PDB file of C-alpha atoms and ligand atoms in Angstrom:
ATOM      1  CA  MET R 133       0.061   0.133  -0.028  1.00  0.00           C
ATOM      2  CA  ALA R 134       1.352   3.483  -0.825  1.00  0.00           C
ATOM      3  CA  VAL R 135       0.798   6.281   1.503  1.00  0.00           C
ATOM      4  CA  GLU R 136       0.262   9.481  -0.450  1.00  0.00           C
ATOM      5  CA  THR R 137       1.092  12.963   0.783  1.00  0.00           C
ATOM      6  CA  GLU R 138       1.185  16.139  -1.261  1.00  0.00           C
ATOM      7  CA  ASN R 139       4.650  16.089  -2.547  1.00  0.00           C
ATOM      8  CA  ALA R 140       5.826  12.585  -1.828  1.00  0.00           C
ATOM      9  CA  THR R 141       4.922   9.082  -1.736  1.00  0.00           C
ATOM     10  CA  ALA R 142       5.906   6.471   1.047  1.00  0.00           C
ATOM     11  CA  THR R 143       5.250   2.832   0.679  1.00  0.00           C
ATOM     12  CA  ALA R 144       4.034   1.272   3.949  1.00  0.00           C
ATOM     13  CA  ASP R 145       3.769  -2.360   2.774  1.00  0.00           C
ATOM     14  CA  GLY R 146       6.214  -5.092   3.848  1.00  0.00           C
ATOM     15  CA  SER R 147       8.531  -4.422   0.940  1.00  0.00           C
ATOM     16  CA  ASP R 148       9.352  -1.156   2.440  1.00  0.00           C
ATOM     17  CA  THR R 149       9.814  -1.825   6.097  1.00  0.00           C
ATOM     18  CA  ILE R 150      13.062  -0.525   7.350  1.00  0.00           C
ATOM     19  CA  LEU R 151      14.715  -3.215   9.571  1.00  0.00           C
ATOM     20  CA  LYS R 152      16.514  -1.923  12.663  1.00  0.00           C
ATOM     21  CA  ALA R 153      17.912  -3.180  15.815  1.00  0.00           C
ATOM     22  CA  ARG R 154      15.610  -3.436  18.798  1.00  0.00           C
ATOM     23  CA  THR R 155      17.808  -1.177  20.735  1.00  0.00           C
ATOM     24  CA  ASP R 156      17.656   1.426  17.770  1.00  0.00           C
ATOM     25  CA  LYS R 157      15.167   4.197  19.266  1.00  0.00           C
ATOM     26  CA  ARG R 158      15.308   6.175  16.107  1.00  0.00           C
ATOM     27  CA  GLU R 159      12.617   6.271  13.586  1.00  0.00           C
ATOM     28  CA  TYR R 160      12.974   5.794   9.913  1.00  0.00           C
ATOM     29  CA  ARG R 161      10.797   6.476   6.716  1.00  0.00           C
ATOM     30  CA  ARG R 162      11.546   6.184   3.062  1.00  0.00           C
ATOM     31  CA  ILE R 163      10.003   8.658   0.768  1.00  0.00           C
ATOM     32  CA  VAL R 164      10.367   9.511  -2.963  1.00  0.00           C
ATOM     33  CA  LEU R 165       9.668  13.046  -3.939  1.00  0.00           C
ATOM     34  CA  LYS R 166       7.704  13.908  -7.131  1.00  0.00           C
ATOM     35  CA  ASN R 167      10.910  14.903  -8.863  1.00  0.00           C
ATOM     36  CA  SER R 168      11.992  11.027  -8.342  1.00  0.00           C
ATOM     37  CA  LEU R 169      14.488  12.063  -5.453  1.00  0.00           C
ATOM     38  CA  GLU R 170      14.603   9.018  -3.163  1.00  0.00           C
ATOM     39  CA  VAL R 171      15.004  10.047   0.584  1.00  0.00           C
ATOM     40  CA  LEU R 172      15.625   8.292   3.823  1.00  0.00           C
ATOM     41  CA  LEU R 173      14.320  10.123   6.816  1.00  0.00           C
ATOM     42  CA  ILE R 174      15.800   9.417  10.254  1.00  0.00           C
ATOM     43  CA  SER R 175      14.420  11.054  13.316  1.00  0.00           C
ATOM     44  CA  ASP R 176      16.428  10.985  16.737  1.00  0.00           C
ATOM     45  CA  PRO R 177      15.011  13.164  19.289  1.00  0.00           C
ATOM     46  CA  GLU R 178      18.082  12.651  21.458  1.00  0.00           C
ATOM     47  CA  THR R 179      20.650  13.572  19.117  1.00  0.00           C
ATOM     48  CA  ASP R 180      22.720  17.003  19.543  1.00  0.00           C
ATOM     49  CA  LYS R 181      23.686  16.942  15.857  1.00  0.00           C
ATOM     50  CA  CYS R 182      21.749  16.779  12.659  1.00  0.00           C
ATOM     51  CA  ALA R 183      23.322  15.606   9.212  1.00  0.00           C
ATOM     52  CA  ALA R 184      22.552  15.161   5.711  1.00  0.00           C
ATOM     53  CA  SER R 185      24.182  13.241   2.892  1.00  0.00           C
ATOM     54  CA  MET R 186      23.380  13.497  -0.773  1.00  0.00           C
ATOM     55  CA  ASN R 187      24.661  10.865  -3.266  1.00  0.00           C
ATOM     56  CA  VAL R 188      24.661  11.531  -7.037  1.00  0.00           C
ATOM     57  CA  SER R 189      25.182   8.465  -9.261  1.00  0.00           C
ATOM     58  CA  VAL R 190      27.733   9.896 -11.432  1.00  0.00           C
ATOM     59  CA  GLY R 191      31.398  10.007 -10.977  1.00  0.00           C
ATOM     60  CA  SER R 192      34.799  10.246 -12.868  1.00  0.00           C
ATOM     61  CA  PHE R 193      33.886   7.380 -15.168  1.00  0.00           C
ATOM     62  CA  SER R 194      31.617   9.919 -16.783  1.00  0.00           C
ATOM     63  CA  ASP R 195      34.401  12.545 -17.296  1.00  0.00           C
ATOM     64  CA  PRO R 196      34.362  13.375 -21.203  1.00  0.00           C
ATOM     65  CA  GLN R 197      37.527  12.360 -23.068  1.00  0.00           C
ATOM     66  CA  GLY R 198      40.273  14.870 -22.649  1.00  0.00           C
ATOM     67  CA  LEU R 199      38.546  16.459 -19.746  1.00  0.00           C
ATOM     68  CA  GLU R 200      40.016  14.329 -16.901  1.00  0.00           C
ATOM     69  CA  GLY R 201      38.836  15.432 -13.361  1.00  0.00           C
ATOM     70  CA  LEU R 202      35.733  17.228 -14.632  1.00  0.00           C
ATOM     71  CA  ALA R 203      33.271  15.360 -12.225  1.00  0.00           C
ATOM     72  CA  HIS R 204      35.864  16.058  -9.396  1.00  0.00           C
ATOM     73  CA  PHE R 205      35.949  19.781 -10.301  1.00  0.00           C
ATOM     74  CA  LEU R 206      32.153  20.130 -10.540  1.00  0.00           C
ATOM     75  CA  GLU R 207      32.076  18.739  -6.860  1.00  0.00           C
ATOM     76  CA  HIS R 208      34.189  21.534  -5.785  1.00  0.00           C
ATOM     77  CA  MET R 209      32.092  24.125  -7.795  1.00  0.00           C
ATOM     78  CA  LEU R 210      29.028  23.139  -6.038  1.00  0.00           C
ATOM     79  CA  PHE R 211      30.590  23.726  -2.660  1.00  0.00           C
ATOM     80  CA  TYR R 212      31.664  27.272  -3.949  1.00  0.00           C
ATOM     81  CA  ALA R 213      28.335  29.029  -4.152  1.00  0.00           C
ATOM     82  CA  SER R 214      24.719  29.069  -5.266  1.00  0.00           C
ATOM     83  CA  GLU R 215      22.332  31.742  -6.762  1.00  0.00           C
ATOM     84  CA  LYS R 216      20.418  31.969  -3.525  1.00  0.00           C
ATOM     85  CA  PHE R 217      23.525  31.854  -1.243  1.00  0.00           C
ATOM     86  CA  PRO R 218      26.290  33.549  -3.310  1.00  0.00           C
ATOM     87  CA  GLU R 219      28.818  34.034  -0.506  1.00  0.00           C
ATOM     88  CA  GLU R 220      32.165  31.977  -1.254  1.00  0.00           C
ATOM     89  CA  HIS R 221      32.177  28.542   0.483  1.00  0.00           C
ATOM     90  CA  GLY R 222      28.995  29.725   2.423  1.00  0.00           C
ATOM     91  CA  LEU R 223      27.849  26.118   3.685  1.00  0.00           C
ATOM     92  CA  PHE R 224      31.317  25.326   4.709  1.00  0.00           C
ATOM     93  CA  LYS R 225      31.555  28.500   6.877  1.00  0.00           C
ATOM     94  CA  TYR R 226      28.156  28.177   8.236  1.00  0.00           C
ATOM     95  CA  VAL R 227      28.469  24.519   9.401  1.00  0.00           C
ATOM     96  CA  ASN R 228      32.011  25.390  10.866  1.00  0.00           C
ATOM     97  CA  GLU R 229      30.583  28.447  12.782  1.00  0.00           C
ATOM     98  CA  HIS R 230      27.719  26.116  14.093  1.00  0.00           C
ATOM     99  CA  GLY R 231      29.717  23.058  15.499  1.00  0.00           C
ATOM    100  CA  GLY R 232      29.669  20.903  12.473  1.00  0.00           C
ATOM    101  CA  SER R 233      31.653  19.852   9.384  1.00  0.00           C
ATOM    102  CA  SER R 234      31.229  19.351   5.702  1.00  0.00           C
ATOM    103  CA  ASN R 235      32.956  17.367   3.005  1.00  0.00           C
ATOM    104  CA  ALA R 236      32.570  15.737  -0.409  1.00  0.00           C
ATOM    105  CA  PHE R 237      34.095  12.977  -2.476  1.00  0.00           C
ATOM    106  CA  THR R 238      34.076  11.886  -6.144  1.00  0.00           C
ATOM    107  CA  SER R 239      34.553   8.259  -6.903  1.00  0.00           C
ATOM    108  CA  THR R 240      34.191   6.195 -10.181  1.00  0.00           C
ATOM    109  CA  GLU R 241      30.457   6.139 -10.347  1.00  0.00           C
ATOM    110  CA  ASP R 242      29.176   8.232  -7.591  1.00  0.00           C
ATOM    111  CA  THR R 243      29.773  11.914  -6.055  1.00  0.00           C
ATOM    112  CA  ASN R 244      28.931  12.281  -2.364  1.00  0.00           C
ATOM    113  CA  TYR R 245      28.194  15.445  -0.530  1.00  0.00           C
ATOM    114  CA  HIS R 246      27.625  15.478   3.380  1.00  0.00           C
ATOM    115  CA  PHE R 247      27.581  17.623   6.430  1.00  0.00           C
ATOM    116  CA  ASP R 248      26.768  17.794  10.087  1.00  0.00           C
ATOM    117  CA  ILE R 249      25.790  20.590  12.330  1.00  0.00           C
ATOM    118  CA  ASN R 250      24.206  21.538  15.648  1.00  0.00           C
ATOM    119  CA  THR R 251      20.556  20.889  15.656  1.00  0.00           C
ATOM    120  CA  ASP R 252      19.359  24.558  15.922  1.00  0.00           C
ATOM    121  CA  SER R 253      21.000  25.516  12.801  1.00  0.00           C
ATOM    122  CA  PHE R 254      20.065  22.587  10.793  1.00  0.00           C
ATOM    123  CA  ASP R 255      17.224  23.988   8.721  1.00  0.00           C
ATOM    124  CA  GLU R 256      19.491  26.772   7.194  1.00  0.00           C
ATOM    125  CA  ALA R 257      22.147  24.486   6.594  1.00  0.00           C
ATOM    126  CA  LEU R 258      19.832  22.181   4.706  1.00  0.00           C
ATOM    127  CA  ASP R 259      18.382  25.060   2.766  1.00  0.00           C
ATOM    128  CA  ARG R 260      22.182  25.997   1.633  1.00  0.00           C
ATOM    129  CA  PHE R 261      22.822  22.445   0.748  1.00  0.00           C
ATOM    130  CA  ALA R 262      19.631  21.704  -1.276  1.00  0.00           C
ATOM    131  CA  GLN R 263      20.834  24.898  -3.419  1.00  0.00           C
ATOM    132  CA  PHE R 264      23.905  22.976  -4.385  1.00  0.00           C
ATOM    133  CA  PHE R 265      21.608  20.760  -6.538  1.00  0.00           C
ATOM    134  CA  ILE R 266      19.053  23.328  -7.659  1.00  0.00           C
ATOM    135  CA  LYS R 267      20.880  26.515  -8.805  1.00  0.00           C
ATOM    136  CA  PRO R 268      24.706  26.336  -8.131  1.00  0.00           C
ATOM    137  CA  LEU R 269      26.360  29.556  -9.193  1.00  0.00           C
ATOM    138  CA  LEU R 270      29.217  27.852 -11.337  1.00  0.00           C
ATOM    139  CA  SER R 271      30.617  31.396 -11.718  1.00  0.00           C
ATOM    140  CA  ALA R 272      33.421  32.295 -14.181  1.00  0.00           C
ATOM    141  CA  ASP R 273      35.475  34.052 -11.430  1.00  0.00           C
ATOM    142  CA  ALA R 274      35.431  30.873  -9.234  1.00  0.00           C
ATOM    143  CA  THR R 275      36.441  28.630 -12.032  1.00  0.00           C
ATOM    144  CA  MET R 276      40.259  29.276 -12.077  1.00  0.00           C
ATOM    145  CA  ARG R 277      40.344  29.285  -8.227  1.00  0.00           C
ATOM    146  CA  GLU R 278      38.713  25.861  -7.869  1.00  0.00           C
ATOM    147  CA  ILE R 279      40.895  24.516 -10.790  1.00  0.00           C
ATOM    148  CA  LYS R 280      43.891  25.662  -8.570  1.00  0.00           C
ATOM    149  CA  ALA R 281      42.171  24.036  -5.483  1.00  0.00           C
ATOM    150  CA  VAL R 282      41.923  20.635  -7.498  1.00  0.00           C
ATOM    151  CA  ASP R 283      45.467  21.050  -8.637  1.00  0.00           C
ATOM    152  CA  SER R 284      46.906  21.490  -5.070  1.00  0.00           C
ATOM    153  CA  GLU R 285      44.916  18.453  -3.930  1.00  0.00           C
ATOM    154  CA  ASN R 286      46.523  16.376  -6.645  1.00  0.00           C
ATOM    155  CA  LYS R 287      49.933  17.782  -5.934  1.00  0.00           C
ATOM    156  CA  LYS R 288      49.436  16.464  -2.310  1.00  0.00           C
ATOM    157  CA  ASN R 289      48.049  13.183  -3.592  1.00  0.00           C
ATOM    158  CA  LEU R 290      51.319  12.660  -5.333  1.00  0.00           C
ATOM    159  CA  LEU R 291      53.116  12.230  -2.139  1.00  0.00           C
ATOM    160  CA  ILE R 292      50.792   9.535  -0.709  1.00  0.00           C
ATOM    161  CA  ASP R 293      51.952   5.943  -1.641  1.00  0.00           C
ATOM    162  CA  SER R 294      48.380   4.375  -1.835  1.00  0.00           C
ATOM    163  CA  ARG R 295      47.364   7.129  -4.340  1.00  0.00           C
ATOM    164  CA  ARG R 296      50.481   6.564  -6.451  1.00  0.00           C
ATOM    165  CA  MET R 297      49.746   2.811  -6.476  1.00  0.00           C
ATOM    166  CA  ARG R 298      46.141   3.349  -7.596  1.00  0.00           C
ATOM    167  CA  GLN R 299      47.294   5.514 -10.513  1.00  0.00           C
ATOM    168  CA  LEU R 300      49.795   2.981 -11.462  1.00  0.00           C
ATOM    169  CA  GLN R 301      46.957   0.387 -11.386  1.00  0.00           C
ATOM    170  CA  LYS R 302      44.679   2.508 -13.443  1.00  0.00           C
ATOM    171  CA  HIS R 303      47.688   3.168 -16.008  1.00  0.00           C
ATOM    172  CA  LEU R 304      48.070  -0.552 -16.419  1.00  0.00           C
ATOM    173  CA  SER R 305      44.238  -1.320 -16.910  1.00  0.00           C
ATOM    174  CA  ARG R 306      42.760  -1.543 -20.306  1.00  0.00           C
ATOM    175  CA  GLU R 307      42.978   1.840 -22.188  1.00  0.00           C
ATOM    176  CA  ASP R 308      39.409   1.513 -23.554  1.00  0.00           C
ATOM    177  CA  HIS R 309      37.950   1.175 -19.952  1.00  0.00           C
ATOM    178  CA  PRO R 310      36.920   4.296 -18.021  1.00  0.00           C
ATOM    179  CA  TYR R 311      39.026   3.087 -14.947  1.00  0.00           C
ATOM    180  CA  HIS R 312      42.041   3.681 -17.052  1.00  0.00           C
ATOM    181  CA  LYS R 313      41.566   7.519 -17.034  1.00  0.00           C
ATOM    182  CA  PHE R 314      43.164  10.015 -14.433  1.00  0.00           C
ATOM    183  CA  SER R 315      40.180  10.957 -12.080  1.00  0.00           C
ATOM    184  CA  THR R 316      41.460  13.672  -9.869  1.00  0.00           C
ATOM    185  CA  GLY R 317      42.228  16.299 -12.487  1.00  0.00           C
ATOM    186  CA  ASN R 318      44.875  18.869 -12.317  1.00  0.00           C
ATOM    187  CA  MET R 319      45.899  22.353 -13.997  1.00  0.00           C
ATOM    188  CA  ASP R 320      46.881  20.509 -17.130  1.00  0.00           C
ATOM    189  CA  THR R 321      43.758  18.417 -17.602  1.00  0.00           C
ATOM    190  CA  LEU R 322      41.262  21.139 -16.590  1.00  0.00           C
ATOM    191  CA  HIS R 323      43.092  24.270 -17.882  1.00  0.00           C
ATOM    192  CA  VAL R 324      46.148  24.053 -20.153  1.00  0.00           C
ATOM    193  CA  GLN R 325      45.042  21.134 -22.527  1.00  0.00           C
ATOM    194  CA  PRO R 326      41.329  22.483 -22.821  1.00  0.00           C
ATOM    195  CA  GLU R 327      42.612  25.985 -23.538  1.00  0.00           C
ATOM    196  CA  ALA R 328      44.995  24.666 -26.294  1.00  0.00           C
ATOM    197  CA  LYS R 329      42.195  22.874 -28.058  1.00  0.00           C
ATOM    198  CA  GLY R 330      39.912  25.913 -27.740  1.00  0.00           C
ATOM    199  CA  ILE R 331      37.387  24.253 -25.280  1.00  0.00           C
ATOM    200  CA  ASP R 332      35.734  26.496 -22.681  1.00  0.00           C
ATOM    201  CA  ILE R 333      36.134  24.488 -19.339  1.00  0.00           C
ATOM    202  CA  ARG R 334      33.037  26.464 -17.789  1.00  0.00           C
ATOM    203  CA  SER R 335      30.801  25.698 -20.616  1.00  0.00           C
ATOM    204  CA  GLU R 336      31.840  21.743 -20.143  1.00  0.00           C
ATOM    205  CA  LEU R 337      31.350  22.102 -16.525  1.00  0.00           C
ATOM    206  CA  ILE R 338      27.836  23.397 -17.084  1.00  0.00           C
ATOM    207  CA  LYS R 339      27.017  21.079 -19.646  1.00  0.00           C
ATOM    208  CA  PHE R 340      28.208  18.003 -17.242  1.00  0.00           C
ATOM    209  CA  TYR R 341      26.114  19.354 -14.478  1.00  0.00           C
ATOM    210  CA  ASP R 342      22.896  19.747 -16.906  1.00  0.00           C
ATOM    211  CA  ASP R 343      23.640  16.450 -18.410  1.00  0.00           C
ATOM    212  CA  HIS R 344      23.974  14.338 -15.133  1.00  0.00           C
ATOM    213  CA  TYR R 345      22.707  16.162 -12.092  1.00  0.00           C
ATOM    214  CA  SER R 346      19.181  14.800 -12.127  1.00  0.00           C
ATOM    215  CA  ALA R 347      16.966  14.084  -9.144  1.00  0.00           C
ATOM    216  CA  ASN R 348      16.258  10.632 -10.455  1.00  0.00           C
ATOM    217  CA  ILE R 349      19.732   9.454  -9.858  1.00  0.00           C
ATOM    218  CA  MET R 350      20.245  11.160  -6.508  1.00  0.00           C
ATOM    219  CA  HIS R 351      19.596   9.677  -3.157  1.00  0.00           C
ATOM    220  CA  LEU R 352      19.397  11.952   0.031  1.00  0.00           C
ATOM    221  CA  VAL R 353      19.666  10.877   3.827  1.00  0.00           C
ATOM    222  CA  VAL R 354      18.576  13.315   6.481  1.00  0.00           C
ATOM    223  CA  TYR R 355      19.097  12.631  10.081  1.00  0.00           C
ATOM    224  CA  GLY R 356      17.187  15.162  12.160  1.00  0.00           C
ATOM    225  CA  LYS R 357      16.060  15.691  15.626  1.00  0.00           C
ATOM    226  CA  GLU R 358      12.399  16.626  14.804  1.00  0.00           C
ATOM    227  CA  ASN R 359       9.769  14.109  14.080  1.00  0.00           C
ATOM    228  CA  LEU R 360       9.587  12.344  10.659  1.00  0.00           C
ATOM    229  CA  ASP R 361       6.492  14.407   9.492  1.00  0.00           C
ATOM    230  CA  LYS R 362       8.207  17.593  10.394  1.00  0.00           C
ATOM    231  CA  THR R 363      11.488  16.554   8.688  1.00  0.00           C
ATOM    232  CA  GLN R 364       9.538  15.192   5.617  1.00  0.00           C
ATOM    233  CA  GLY R 365       7.905  18.525   5.248  1.00  0.00           C
ATOM    234  CA  LEU R 366      11.123  20.524   5.415  1.00  0.00           C
ATOM    235  CA  VAL R 367      12.871  18.044   2.931  1.00  0.00           C
ATOM    236  CA  GLU R 368       9.878  18.327   0.393  1.00  0.00           C
ATOM    237  CA  GLU R 369       9.966  22.044   0.603  1.00  0.00           C
ATOM    238  CA  LEU R 370      13.749  22.291   0.170  1.00  0.00           C
ATOM    239  CA  PHE R 371      14.511  19.511  -2.335  1.00  0.00           C
ATOM    240  CA  GLN R 372      11.468  19.326  -4.538  1.00  0.00           C
ATOM    241  CA  GLU R 373      12.810  21.858  -7.162  1.00  0.00           C
ATOM    242  CA  ILE R 374      15.704  19.647  -8.210  1.00  0.00           C
ATOM    243  CA  GLU R 375      14.929  18.897 -11.711  1.00  0.00           C
ATOM    244  CA  THR R 376      15.054  15.628 -13.634  1.00  0.00           C
ATOM    245  CA  PRO R 377      15.493  16.756 -17.162  1.00  0.00           C
ATOM    246  CA  THR R 378      13.278  14.883 -19.810  1.00  0.00           C
ATOM    247  CA  ARG R 379      16.101  13.489 -21.780  1.00  0.00           C
ATOM    248  CA  VAL R 380      17.977  12.258 -18.748  1.00  0.00           C
ATOM    249  CA  PHE R 381      14.882  10.501 -17.330  1.00  0.00           C
ATOM    250  CA  LEU R 382      14.167   8.825 -20.787  1.00  0.00           C
ATOM    251  CA  ASP R 383      17.769   7.514 -20.759  1.00  0.00           C
ATOM    252  CA  PHE R 384      17.357   6.253 -17.284  1.00  0.00           C
ATOM    253  CA  LEU R 385      14.051   4.534 -18.290  1.00  0.00           C
ATOM    254  CA  VAL R 386      15.742   2.919 -21.286  1.00  0.00           C
ATOM    255  CA  SER R 387      18.714   1.615 -19.101  1.00  0.00           C
ATOM    256  CA  ARG R 388      16.245  -0.017 -16.756  1.00  0.00           C
ATOM    257  CA  VAL R 389      14.615  -1.728 -19.601  1.00  0.00           C
ATOM    258  CA  LEU R 390      17.610  -2.955 -21.434  1.00  0.00           C
TER     259      LEU R 390
HETATM  260 ZN1  LIG G 215      38.555  17.612  -4.086  1.00  0.00          ZN
END
């Protein structure tokens, strides 16, 4: 049986029962917003921190040929600013000032964004977070700054043995497999080479976002202090605007059928 609410559906039959330990006092609910975003809500009245995590099922395997590191670069740019909250690294600063932390990572087929924060500052932080996926700024002036940030992250990685081993393994893998590609990105792959070929990296960044950041391939977990109904209302209000472009949705349906 499906329980319908204004903006979301939550199935309440056996297939959707969330199993938990008897000692676990927290309450859980799975909902799917009308834009196809799947959400796990958790209510813990005793917590002193709230948290959220958004997983987008796209990663470095989807980097266009010749633009290695684009998915990772986009991850940085979403953290930079949004149209509603244009202050540089606004969410990062906000959660730091309110007892929390934030981070993200880009893997081969997923990009994950997450934060935690004191309970009384959660609603605003969640609003700032939702805007990453609704209207990120992706501004021209931020582009070079974040390419430099990615480049310095890569330089730091060069000194870590496990990272060096992984890159060697990638280099030795089949050239026609996406695993072969360099995935972190650096000044060369994100600026020098594209510029030499006349490629506008910011246009490619916006295209990558438009092509891949779609609600139907996102999964959100929200851990709140309030009851499930209240947290559900907040999530519906803040995340309903994430789009699922028609073309992306059709590709998704075809991939499910084949
Ligand atoms: Zn990074």
